[in-house]
Coordinates of C-alpha atoms and ligand atoms in Angstrom, one line a residue:
Chain A
M579 CA -65.6 -11.1 36.4
L580 CA -68.8 -10.8 37.9
N581 CA -72.0 -9.6 36.2
T582 CA -71.5 -6.4 38.1
K583 CA -74.3 -4.8 36.2
E584 CA -76.8 -7.1 37.0
I585 CA -75.7 -7.3 40.7
R586 CA -75.6 -3.3 41.0
S587 CA -79.2 -3.5 40.2
Y588 CA -80.2 -5.1 43.4
F589 CA -78.9 -2.4 45.0
P590 CA -80.9 0.8 45.0
I591 CA -78.5 3.0 47.1
L592 CA -76.0 2.8 44.2
N593 CA -78.3 4.3 41.9
Q594 CA -77.7 7.9 42.7
E595 CA -75.7 10.9 42.1
I596 CA -73.3 12.3 44.8
N597 CA -72.1 15.7 44.5
G598 CA -73.2 15.5 40.6
H599 CA -71.5 12.2 39.7
P600 CA -72.9 8.9 40.0
L601 CA -71.7 7.1 43.2
V602 CA -68.7 4.9 43.2
Y603 CA -68.8 3.3 46.5
L604 CA -65.2 2.1 47.4
D605 CA -65.6 1.9 51.4
N606 CA -66.9 -2.0 51.6
G607 CA -64.3 -2.6 54.1
A608 CA -66.0 -0.1 56.7
T609 CA -69.7 -1.6 55.6
S610 CA -71.2 -2.8 52.5
Q611 CA -74.3 -2.0 51.2
K612 CA -77.6 -3.8 51.3
P613 CA -79.2 -5.4 48.4
I614 CA -83.4 -5.4 47.8
Q615 CA -83.4 -9.1 48.7
V616 CA -82.2 -8.3 52.4
I617 CA -84.2 -5.3 52.7
E618 CA -87.1 -7.3 51.8
A619 CA -86.6 -10.1 54.0
I620 CA -86.5 -7.8 57.2
K621 CA -89.7 -5.9 55.5
K622 CA -91.6 -9.1 55.4
Y623 CA -90.4 -10.1 58.9
Y624 CA -91.7 -7.0 60.4
E625 CA -95.1 -7.2 58.3
F626 CA -96.0 -11.0 58.9
E627 CA -93.9 -12.5 61.4
N628 CA -93.1 -10.2 64.2
A629 CA -93.1 -11.8 67.5
N630 CA -90.9 -12.7 70.2
V631 CA -89.0 -15.9 69.9
H632 CA -89.1 -19.3 72.0
R633 CA -92.1 -17.9 74.3
G634 CA -95.3 -17.6 72.5
V635 CA -97.6 -20.7 71.9
H636 CA -99.3 -18.4 69.3
T637 CA -98.5 -18.8 65.5
L638 CA -96.5 -15.6 65.2
G639 CA -94.3 -16.6 67.7
N640 CA -93.7 -19.9 65.7
R641 CA -92.9 -18.1 62.6
A642 CA -90.5 -15.6 64.3
T643 CA -88.8 -18.5 65.9
D644 CA -88.9 -20.6 62.7
S645 CA -87.3 -17.6 60.8
Y646 CA -84.9 -16.6 63.3
E647 CA -83.7 -20.6 63.9
G648 CA -83.7 -20.6 60.3
A649 CA -81.0 -18.1 59.7
R650 CA -79.1 -20.0 62.4
E651 CA -79.0 -23.0 60.2
K652 CA -77.8 -20.7 57.0
V653 CA -75.1 -19.4 59.3
R654 CA -73.9 -22.9 60.0
K655 CA -74.0 -24.3 56.5
F656 CA -72.0 -21.0 55.4
I657 CA -69.2 -21.7 57.6
N658 CA -69.5 -25.5 57.5
A659 CA -69.7 -25.8 61.5
K660 CA -70.7 -29.3 62.7
S661 CA -74.1 -28.1 64.5
T662 CA -76.2 -25.1 65.1
K663 CA -75.1 -25.0 69.0
E664 CA -71.8 -23.6 67.6
V665 CA -73.5 -20.6 66.2
I666 CA -74.1 -17.8 68.7
F667 CA -75.7 -14.7 67.3
T668 CA -74.0 -11.5 68.8
R669 CA -74.1 -7.6 67.9
G670 CA -70.8 -8.3 65.6
T671 CA -67.2 -9.1 65.6
T672 CA -66.3 -7.0 68.4
T673 CA -69.2 -8.3 70.8
A674 CA -67.7 -11.9 69.8
I675 CA -64.4 -11.3 70.5
N676 CA -65.3 -9.8 73.6
M677 CA -67.1 -12.6 74.6
V678 CA -64.3 -15.3 74.1
A679 CA -62.1 -13.0 76.1
Q680 CA -64.5 -12.7 78.9
S681 CA -65.9 -16.0 79.2
Y682 CA -63.2 -18.4 77.9
G683 CA -60.3 -16.1 78.8
Q684 CA -61.3 -15.1 82.2
A685 CA -61.8 -18.6 83.3
N686 CA -58.6 -20.3 81.5
L687 CA -55.6 -17.6 82.0
K688 CA -53.3 -17.0 84.9
E689 CA -50.4 -14.9 85.5
G690 CA -47.6 -15.7 82.9
D691 CA -49.7 -17.1 80.3
E692 CA -49.4 -15.7 77.1
I693 CA -52.2 -14.1 74.6
V694 CA -50.4 -13.9 70.9
I695 CA -51.6 -11.6 68.5
T696 CA -50.4 -9.7 65.4
H697 CA -49.3 -5.9 64.1
M698 CA -52.1 -6.2 61.8
E699 CA -55.1 -6.4 64.1
H700 CA -58.1 -4.0 64.4
H701 CA -58.7 -2.6 67.4
S702 CA -61.6 -4.9 68.2
N703 CA -59.0 -7.8 68.3
I704 CA -56.3 -5.9 70.3
I705 CA -58.2 -4.1 73.2
P706 CA -60.2 -7.3 75.0
W707 CA -57.0 -9.1 74.9
Q708 CA -55.1 -5.8 76.6
Q709 CA -57.7 -5.9 79.1
L710 CA -57.6 -9.4 79.5
A711 CA -53.8 -9.3 80.1
K712 CA -54.3 -6.7 82.7
R713 CA -56.9 -8.6 84.7
T714 CA -55.2 -12.0 84.8
G715 CA -51.6 -11.1 84.7
A716 CA -51.4 -12.6 81.2
V717 CA -48.8 -11.6 78.8
L718 CA -49.8 -9.9 75.5
K719 CA -47.3 -10.9 72.7
Y720 CA -47.2 -9.5 69.0
I721 CA -45.8 -11.6 66.1
D722 CA -44.0 -9.2 63.7
L723 CA -44.8 -8.7 60.3
E724 CA -42.7 -8.9 57.4
A725 CA -41.7 -6.1 55.1
D726 CA -44.7 -6.6 52.5
G727 CA -47.4 -6.8 55.8
T728 CA -47.6 -10.6 55.6
L729 CA -47.2 -13.2 58.2
S730 CA -44.1 -15.7 58.1
L731 CA -44.9 -19.1 59.7
E732 CA -41.5 -18.8 61.0
K733 CA -42.1 -16.0 63.4
V734 CA -45.5 -17.6 64.3
R735 CA -43.4 -20.5 65.5
E736 CA -41.0 -18.1 67.3
T737 CA -44.0 -16.4 69.2
I738 CA -45.8 -18.9 70.1
T739 CA -44.7 -21.3 73.1
N740 CA -46.1 -23.6 75.5
Q741 CA -47.2 -20.6 77.9
T742 CA -49.8 -19.5 75.1
K743 CA -53.0 -20.2 76.0
I744 CA -55.0 -18.0 73.2
V745 CA -53.6 -16.9 69.3
S746 CA -56.1 -14.5 67.8
I747 CA -55.7 -13.7 64.3
V748 CA -57.1 -11.5 61.6
Y749 CA -58.0 -13.9 58.5
V750 CA -58.2 -10.9 56.1
S751 CA -56.6 -7.7 56.9
N752 CA -58.6 -4.6 56.7
V753 CA -55.8 -2.5 55.9
L754 CA -53.2 -4.7 54.2
G755 CA -55.7 -6.7 52.6
T756 CA -53.3 -9.6 53.6
M757 CA -54.8 -12.9 53.6
N758 CA -53.2 -15.0 56.6
P759 CA -52.5 -18.7 56.7
I760 CA -54.7 -19.4 59.1
K761 CA -55.2 -23.3 58.9
E762 CA -51.4 -23.4 59.3
I763 CA -51.3 -20.8 62.3
T764 CA -54.1 -23.0 63.8
Q765 CA -52.0 -25.8 63.9
I766 CA -49.0 -24.4 65.4
A767 CA -51.4 -23.0 68.2
H768 CA -52.8 -26.6 68.8
E769 CA -49.5 -28.1 69.0
H770 CA -48.6 -25.8 72.0
G771 CA -52.3 -26.3 73.4
A772 CA -53.5 -22.8 72.6
V773 CA -56.9 -22.0 71.4
M774 CA -57.1 -20.5 68.1
V775 CA -59.5 -17.4 67.9
V776 CA -60.1 -16.2 64.0
D777 CA -61.3 -12.0 63.5
G778 CA -63.2 -13.2 60.1
A779 CA -64.7 -9.6 59.7
Q780 CA -63.2 -9.1 56.3
A781 CA -62.8 -12.9 55.5
A782 CA -66.7 -13.6 55.8
P783 CA -67.8 -11.5 52.7
H784 CA -65.3 -12.5 50.6
L785 CA -64.1 -16.0 50.7
K786 CA -65.7 -19.6 51.5
L787 CA -65.2 -20.1 55.0
D788 CA -64.9 -23.5 56.7
V789 CA -64.4 -23.8 60.0
Q790 CA -63.8 -27.5 59.9
A791 CA -61.1 -27.4 57.6
L792 CA -59.4 -24.4 59.4
D793 CA -59.8 -26.1 62.8
C794 CA -60.0 -22.9 64.4
D795 CA -61.6 -22.9 67.8
F796 CA -63.3 -19.6 67.9
L797 CA -64.3 -17.4 64.6
A798 CA -66.0 -13.8 64.8
F799 CA -67.7 -11.9 62.0
S800 CA -70.2 -9.4 61.3
G801 CA -73.4 -9.1 59.0
H802 CA -73.2 -5.7 57.8
K803 CA -69.9 -6.0 55.9
M804 CA -71.5 -9.1 53.7
C805 CA -74.6 -7.5 52.7
G806 CA -76.6 -7.9 55.9
P807 CA -77.8 -5.2 58.3
T808 CA -76.2 -3.6 61.0
G809 CA -76.1 -5.2 64.8
I810 CA -76.0 -8.7 63.8
G811 CA -72.9 -10.8 63.9
V812 CA -71.9 -14.4 64.7
L813 CA -69.5 -16.0 67.4
Y814 CA -68.7 -19.7 66.3
G815 CA -67.0 -21.6 68.9
K816 CA -66.1 -25.5 68.8
E817 CA -69.0 -27.4 70.9
A818 CA -66.7 -28.9 73.5
L819 CA -65.3 -25.5 74.4
L820 CA -68.6 -23.7 74.3
D821 CA -69.9 -26.2 76.8
K822 CA -67.8 -25.5 79.4
M823 CA -67.7 -21.9 79.3
E824 CA -69.7 -19.6 81.3
P825 CA -72.7 -16.9 79.8
V826 CA -71.3 -13.1 79.7
E827 CA -74.7 -11.9 79.7
F828 CA -77.5 -13.1 82.3
G829 CA -81.1 -12.6 82.0
G830 CA -84.2 -14.2 80.0
E831 CA -83.9 -16.2 77.0
M832 CA -80.9 -18.0 78.3
I833 CA -81.9 -19.7 81.5
D834 CA -83.3 -23.0 82.2
F835 CA -84.5 -23.2 86.0
V836 CA -84.4 -20.0 87.7
G837 CA -84.5 -20.2 91.8
L838 CA -84.0 -17.4 94.3
Y839 CA -80.3 -17.5 94.8
D840 CA -79.2 -19.6 91.9
S841 CA -80.0 -20.5 88.4
T842 CA -79.3 -22.9 85.3
W843 CA -78.8 -22.2 82.0
K844 CA -80.2 -23.4 78.6
E845 CA -78.3 -25.4 76.6
L846 CA -75.9 -24.2 73.6
P847 CA -76.4 -22.0 71.7
W848 CA -79.1 -20.1 73.7
K849 CA -77.1 -20.0 76.9
F850 CA -75.0 -17.3 75.5
E851 CA -78.2 -15.2 74.2
G852 CA -79.3 -13.6 77.0
G853 CA -82.4 -11.3 76.3
T854 CA -84.6 -10.8 73.3
P855 CA -82.3 -11.4 70.4
I856 CA -81.6 -9.6 67.5
I857 CA -84.3 -11.7 65.4
A858 CA -84.6 -9.1 62.4
G859 CA -81.1 -8.9 62.2
A860 CA -80.4 -12.6 62.2
I861 CA -83.1 -13.1 59.3
G862 CA -81.5 -10.3 57.2
L863 CA -78.1 -12.2 57.7
G864 CA -79.8 -15.4 56.3
A865 CA -81.2 -13.4 53.6
A866 CA -77.6 -11.9 52.9
I867 CA -75.8 -15.6 52.9
D868 CA -78.8 -16.8 50.4
F869 CA -77.7 -13.8 48.3
L870 CA -74.2 -14.2 48.1
E871 CA -74.7 -18.0 48.2
E872 CA -76.5 -17.5 44.7
I873 CA -73.4 -15.6 43.4
G874 CA -70.8 -18.0 44.9
L875 CA -68.2 -17.5 47.5
D876 CA -65.6 -18.7 45.2
E877 CA -66.7 -16.5 42.3
I878 CA -66.6 -13.3 44.8
E879 CA -63.0 -14.3 45.8
K880 CA -61.9 -14.4 42.3
H881 CA -63.7 -11.2 41.3
E882 CA -62.0 -9.6 44.3
H883 CA -58.6 -11.2 43.2
E884 CA -59.3 -9.5 39.6
L885 CA -60.2 -6.1 41.0
A886 CA -57.5 -5.8 43.2
A887 CA -54.7 -6.9 40.5
Y888 CA -56.3 -4.2 38.0
A889 CA -56.4 -1.7 40.9
M890 CA -52.7 -2.1 41.8
E891 CA -51.8 -2.2 38.2
R892 CA -53.4 1.2 37.3
M893 CA -52.7 2.9 40.5
S894 CA -49.1 1.8 40.4
T895 CA -48.9 4.2 37.1
I896 CA -49.6 7.1 39.2
E897 CA -46.3 8.8 40.2
G898 CA -46.1 9.6 43.9
L899 CA -48.7 6.9 45.2
T900 CA -47.5 4.3 47.5
I901 CA -49.5 1.0 48.1
Y902 CA -49.5 -0.8 51.3
G903 CA -49.4 -4.7 51.9
P904 CA -48.6 -7.6 49.7
V905 CA -47.2 -6.7 46.2
D906 CA -48.9 -9.9 44.8
P907 CA -52.4 -9.6 44.2
A908 CA -53.3 -13.0 44.7
K909 CA -52.3 -12.8 48.6
R910 CA -54.7 -10.1 49.0
A911 CA -58.5 -9.5 49.2
G912 CA -60.0 -6.7 47.5
I913 CA -58.5 -3.8 49.5
V914 CA -55.9 -1.3 48.7
T915 CA -54.7 1.1 51.1
F916 CA -52.3 3.8 49.8
N917 CA -50.9 7.3 50.1
L918 CA -50.8 10.1 47.5
D919 CA -47.2 12.1 47.7
D920 CA -47.7 14.4 50.8
V921 CA -51.5 15.0 49.9
H922 CA -52.8 14.2 53.4
P923 CA -55.2 11.1 53.0
H924 CA -58.4 13.6 54.3
D925 CA -57.5 15.7 51.5
V926 CA -57.3 12.8 49.2
A927 CA -60.9 11.3 50.3
T928 CA -62.4 15.1 50.1
V929 CA -61.6 15.3 46.5
L930 CA -62.8 12.0 45.5
D931 CA -65.9 12.4 47.2
M932 CA -66.5 15.7 45.0
S933 CA -66.2 13.1 42.4
G934 CA -68.9 11.0 43.5
I935 CA -66.3 8.3 45.1
A936 CA -66.4 7.2 48.4
V937 CA -63.2 5.8 50.0
R938 CA -62.1 5.9 53.7
A939 CA -59.2 7.9 55.3
G940 CA -57.7 7.8 58.7
H941 CA -56.1 5.0 60.9
H942 CA -58.9 2.4 60.0
C943 CA -59.2 1.2 63.7
A944 CA -55.4 0.0 63.3
Q945 CA -53.3 2.4 65.3
P946 CA -50.7 0.0 66.0
L947 CA -50.1 -1.2 62.5
M948 CA -50.3 2.6 61.2
K949 CA -47.2 2.6 63.6
W950 CA -45.9 -0.1 62.1
L951 CA -46.2 1.4 58.5
Q952 CA -44.9 4.6 59.7
C953 CA -47.8 6.8 59.0
V954 CA -50.5 8.5 60.7
A955 CA -53.2 8.0 58.2
T956 CA -53.8 6.4 54.9
A957 CA -56.5 6.3 52.2
R958 CA -58.2 2.9 51.5
A959 CA -60.2 1.8 48.5
S960 CA -62.0 -1.7 49.4
F961 CA -64.0 -3.4 46.5
Y962 CA -67.0 -5.6 46.6
I963 CA -69.2 -7.8 44.1
Y964 CA -70.9 -4.6 42.6
N965 CA -67.5 -2.9 41.8
S966 CA -66.6 -3.1 38.2
E967 CA -63.2 -2.1 36.7
E968 CA -65.1 1.2 35.3
D969 CA -65.4 2.2 39.1
L970 CA -61.8 1.6 39.3
D971 CA -61.0 3.8 36.3
R972 CA -63.1 6.5 37.7
L973 CA -61.0 6.1 40.9
V974 CA -57.8 6.3 39.2
T975 CA -58.9 9.4 37.6
G976 CA -60.0 10.8 40.8
L977 CA -56.6 10.5 42.4
L978 CA -55.1 11.9 39.4
S979 CA -57.2 15.2 39.5
A980 CA -56.4 15.1 43.2
K981 CA -52.7 15.0 42.5
E982 CA -53.1 17.9 40.0
Y983 CA -55.3 20.0 42.0
F984 CA -52.8 19.8 45.1
N985 CA -50.0 20.4 42.9
D986 CA -51.8 23.4 41.6
V987 CA -52.6 25.1 44.8
F988 CA -49.3 24.5 46.3
Chain B
M1388 CA -65.3 19.9 40.6
S1389 CA -62.7 22.6 41.4
S1390 CA -65.1 25.5 42.2
N1391 CA -66.7 23.5 45.1
L1392 CA -63.1 22.6 46.2
D1393 CA -61.9 26.0 45.8
Q1394 CA -64.4 26.9 48.6
L1395 CA -62.5 24.6 51.0
Y1396 CA -58.9 25.1 49.9
R1397 CA -58.5 28.5 49.5
R1398 CA -55.3 29.9 48.7
V1399 CA -54.5 31.5 52.2
I1400 CA -55.4 28.0 53.7
M1401 CA -52.6 26.1 51.6
D1402 CA -50.3 28.7 52.5
H1403 CA -50.5 28.4 56.3
Y1404 CA -50.4 24.4 55.5
K1405 CA -47.3 24.7 53.6
N1406 CA -45.5 27.5 55.7
P1407 CA -46.7 27.2 59.0
R1408 CA -46.4 30.0 61.4
N1409 CA -45.6 29.3 65.3
K1410 CA -44.3 25.9 64.1
G1411 CA -42.4 24.3 67.0
S1412 CA -42.6 24.1 70.7
I1413 CA -41.8 26.8 73.5
E1414 CA -39.9 24.9 75.9
D1415 CA -39.9 26.1 79.7
G1416 CA -42.4 27.3 81.7
A1417 CA -45.2 26.8 79.2
L1418 CA -48.5 25.4 79.1
T1419 CA -48.6 21.9 77.2
I1420 CA -51.7 20.3 75.4
D1421 CA -51.6 17.5 73.4
M1422 CA -54.6 16.4 71.5
N1423 CA -55.7 14.1 68.8
N1424 CA -58.6 13.2 66.7
P1425 CA -59.3 9.8 67.2
T1426 CA -61.5 9.1 64.5
C1427 CA -58.4 10.1 62.0
G1428 CA -55.1 10.3 63.8
D1429 CA -54.6 14.1 63.4
R1430 CA -52.6 15.0 66.3
I1431 CA -51.6 18.5 67.6
H1432 CA -49.0 19.5 70.6
L1433 CA -49.7 23.0 71.3
T1434 CA -47.2 24.9 73.9
L1435 CA -48.6 28.5 75.3
Q1436 CA -47.0 30.9 77.4
V1437 CA -49.6 32.9 79.5
E1438 CA -48.5 35.6 81.8
D1439 CA -50.8 38.0 83.6
G1440 CA -54.0 36.7 81.8
K1441 CA -52.2 37.3 78.3
I1442 CA -51.1 34.9 75.7
Q1443 CA -47.6 35.9 75.2
N1444 CA -46.8 33.1 72.8
A1445 CA -48.0 30.3 71.3
K1446 CA -46.6 27.5 69.3
F1447 CA -47.8 24.1 67.7
D1448 CA -46.4 21.1 66.3
G1449 CA -48.1 18.1 65.0
E1450 CA -49.2 15.9 61.9
G1451 CA -52.4 15.9 59.9
C1452 CA -54.6 17.0 57.0
S1453 CA -54.3 20.5 55.7
I1454 CA -57.3 21.9 57.2
S1455 CA -56.2 20.8 60.8
M1456 CA -52.5 22.0 60.0
A1457 CA -53.5 25.5 58.6
S1458 CA -56.3 26.0 61.1
A1459 CA -53.6 25.4 64.0
S1460 CA -51.3 27.6 62.5
M1461 CA -53.6 30.6 62.2
M1462 CA -55.2 29.9 65.7
T1463 CA -51.5 30.3 67.3
Q1464 CA -51.4 33.6 64.9
A1465 CA -54.4 34.9 66.2
V1466 CA -54.1 34.4 69.8
K1467 CA -50.8 35.6 70.2
G1468 CA -50.5 38.7 72.1
K1469 CA -54.5 38.5 72.9
S1470 CA -55.8 38.2 76.5
V1471 CA -57.2 34.7 77.4
E1472 CA -60.8 36.4 77.4
E1473 CA -60.3 37.5 73.8
A1474 CA -58.8 34.2 72.8
L1475 CA -62.0 32.5 74.1
Q1476 CA -64.0 34.8 72.2
L1477 CA -62.5 34.3 69.1
S1478 CA -62.5 30.6 69.5
S1479 CA -66.6 30.8 70.2
T1480 CA -66.9 32.7 67.1
F1481 CA -64.8 30.2 65.2
S1482 CA -67.3 27.6 66.4
E1483 CA -70.1 29.7 65.0
M1484 CA -68.4 30.1 61.8
M1485 CA -67.8 26.2 61.7
L1486 CA -71.4 25.5 62.3
G1487 CA -72.5 27.9 59.3
K1488 CA -74.2 30.2 61.8
D1489 CA -73.9 34.0 61.7
Y1490 CA -70.8 34.8 63.4
D1491 CA -69.7 38.2 65.0
D1492 CA -67.8 40.0 62.3
S1493 CA -66.7 43.0 64.4
L1494 CA -64.0 40.6 65.5
D1495 CA -60.6 41.0 63.2
L1496 CA -60.6 37.4 62.1
E1497 CA -58.1 38.1 59.5
D1498 CA -56.8 34.8 57.8
I1499 CA -59.3 32.7 59.7
E1500 CA -61.8 34.1 57.6
S1501 CA -60.8 31.6 55.0
L1502 CA -62.0 28.8 56.7
S1503 CA -65.4 29.5 56.5
G1504 CA -65.9 27.0 53.6
V1505 CA -65.3 24.0 55.8
S1506 CA -68.6 24.4 57.3
Q1507 CA -70.0 23.0 53.8
F1508 CA -67.9 19.8 54.5
P1509 CA -69.3 18.1 57.3
A1510 CA -66.7 15.6 57.8
R1511 CA -63.8 18.0 58.0
I1512 CA -65.2 20.4 60.7
K1513 CA -63.3 18.4 63.4
C1514 CA -60.1 18.9 61.6
A1515 CA -60.7 22.6 62.0
T1516 CA -61.5 22.8 65.4
L1517 CA -59.0 20.7 66.9
A1518 CA -56.4 23.4 67.7
W1519 CA -59.0 25.7 68.8
K1520 CA -60.2 22.8 71.4
A1521 CA -56.4 22.6 72.4
M1522 CA -56.0 26.2 73.1
E1523 CA -59.3 26.1 75.1
K1524 CA -58.4 23.3 77.2
G1525 CA -54.8 25.1 78.0
V1526 CA -56.2 28.3 78.9
S1527 CA -59.1 26.9 81.1
E1528 CA -56.4 24.7 82.8
E1529 CA -54.3 27.9 83.5
K1530 CA -57.6 29.5 85.3
E1531 CA -58.0 26.6 87.7
Ligands
PLP386 C1 -60.7 -6.9 60.5 C2 -61.9 -6.3 61.3 N1 -62.0 -6.8 62.4 C3 -63.1 -6.3 63.4 C4 -63.6 -5.2 62.8 C5 -65.0 -4.9 63.9 O1 -66.2 -5.0 63.3 P1 -67.7 -4.7 64.3 O2 -67.1 -3.3 64.2 O3 -68.8 -4.9 63.0 O4 -67.7 -4.9 65.3 C6 -63.8 -4.9 61.6 C7 -64.5 -3.4 61.2 O5 -64.2 -2.6 60.7 C8 -62.6 -5.3 61.0 O6 -62.3 -4.9 59.6

């Protein structure tokens, strides 16, 4: 277990009461809280360094550029990319996946080609592909899930064919917590000549990413789920692929030479960063990476497995409570999605909120997965580095009182 | 904890949730409205039978939390037999109630009054207003 007491002390927001109870924040799948180190880094940038990047001759311009490009190097190391040319700053996971669909997808797909995704994708890894399929006449195919919400490589092999051009799969499911065998799936995709896109939104905060070991072609993630600010994310792409791709946004910052009727682009990664970039966001993300690496990604992953195991053990003692996803806690990240009898998840979340416990209720931006689970909505508790076993005890107590409350009023 | 929650989950609401009135669907010739709350998955299927400017019958089906389903049950009960004008007036009174504003209490709100506590729970207001929005949409289509 991590030293959650010390870690908590870096998060000012956690030190407050909600509805008369100390806050227990268990909605980390939606967004994580931000440590003082990240808040300070952004403050320092605005107080001492703020200027536009890659432009000014003046000193502030240099400081801002150094900090911004310094953050890119931190990201490169964080995901073990070969070069900073492969690290593009975006607004988040959603923007990154849309860039791949619009640039790579639009140029390389034709009628009859296939795009393969799964039933456990977030809307942001479904709709860009639906739209691409509509525009190009490509076929969108889904890999079926096993009963416990995992993927079997057999079904992966059955679904990916020589017509498949793009495979795009979530690394860690934001609903089921499932950790998918991305390395193996990438290998299968490559055997068929397809590129592999990884939705890393829930993976980046929780485990060590290594794009070279995975051998994936693209990886998308968001800063705000990993202690960074909102509005910043990353698209990683292999240099050989990015080199051939056209930019999606055109304007300042991304150009080399501009003529009256034609222009040329800057080199990688800047050709994909049209306009004034998200400078403060990137610097905040860099500080978040420093913070997480100080704790250690392997330690974080271990902590979450332990919390998941503890939560599942404690929650399964509550009669009428159903937990979705892999039964084996070693197969899941710190995400536990559940339903309590026939109490609607909204009602569960409201009762928990009255005890200061924040969980998510709804379809979690995964309507196809809800359909697969045959429920309209679920409640979700998702953990992070500052959560402790005591937080989970509070959750269990809250759930028991929700159950009692609704049994009473019914 | 319970006293706060009791403001939200009044007994009348729970009764409508457990024993919904006008549950089902009017078969032929009725106005049909399907609406959902995309952020949370609540869903309502409302059928209205409107004749000579009057809501003769109203039924609903759907899935959702206690607040959304109880509100749908109460709404159908309240508008049944009312003129379209009266139903719309009730609906705007209900909106005011949800916003925590002073509302016209000269109208006979009956069970609907029990939902006034929802205004203290901002995240749940959308649950309560879904059925009313569906009704408004239905009768405005009828007018066109
Ligand atoms: C698995 C997964 N993919 C994609 C996203 C989208 O991330 P963002 O909203 O930051 O673009 C999320 C966030 O909820 C997610 O959990």
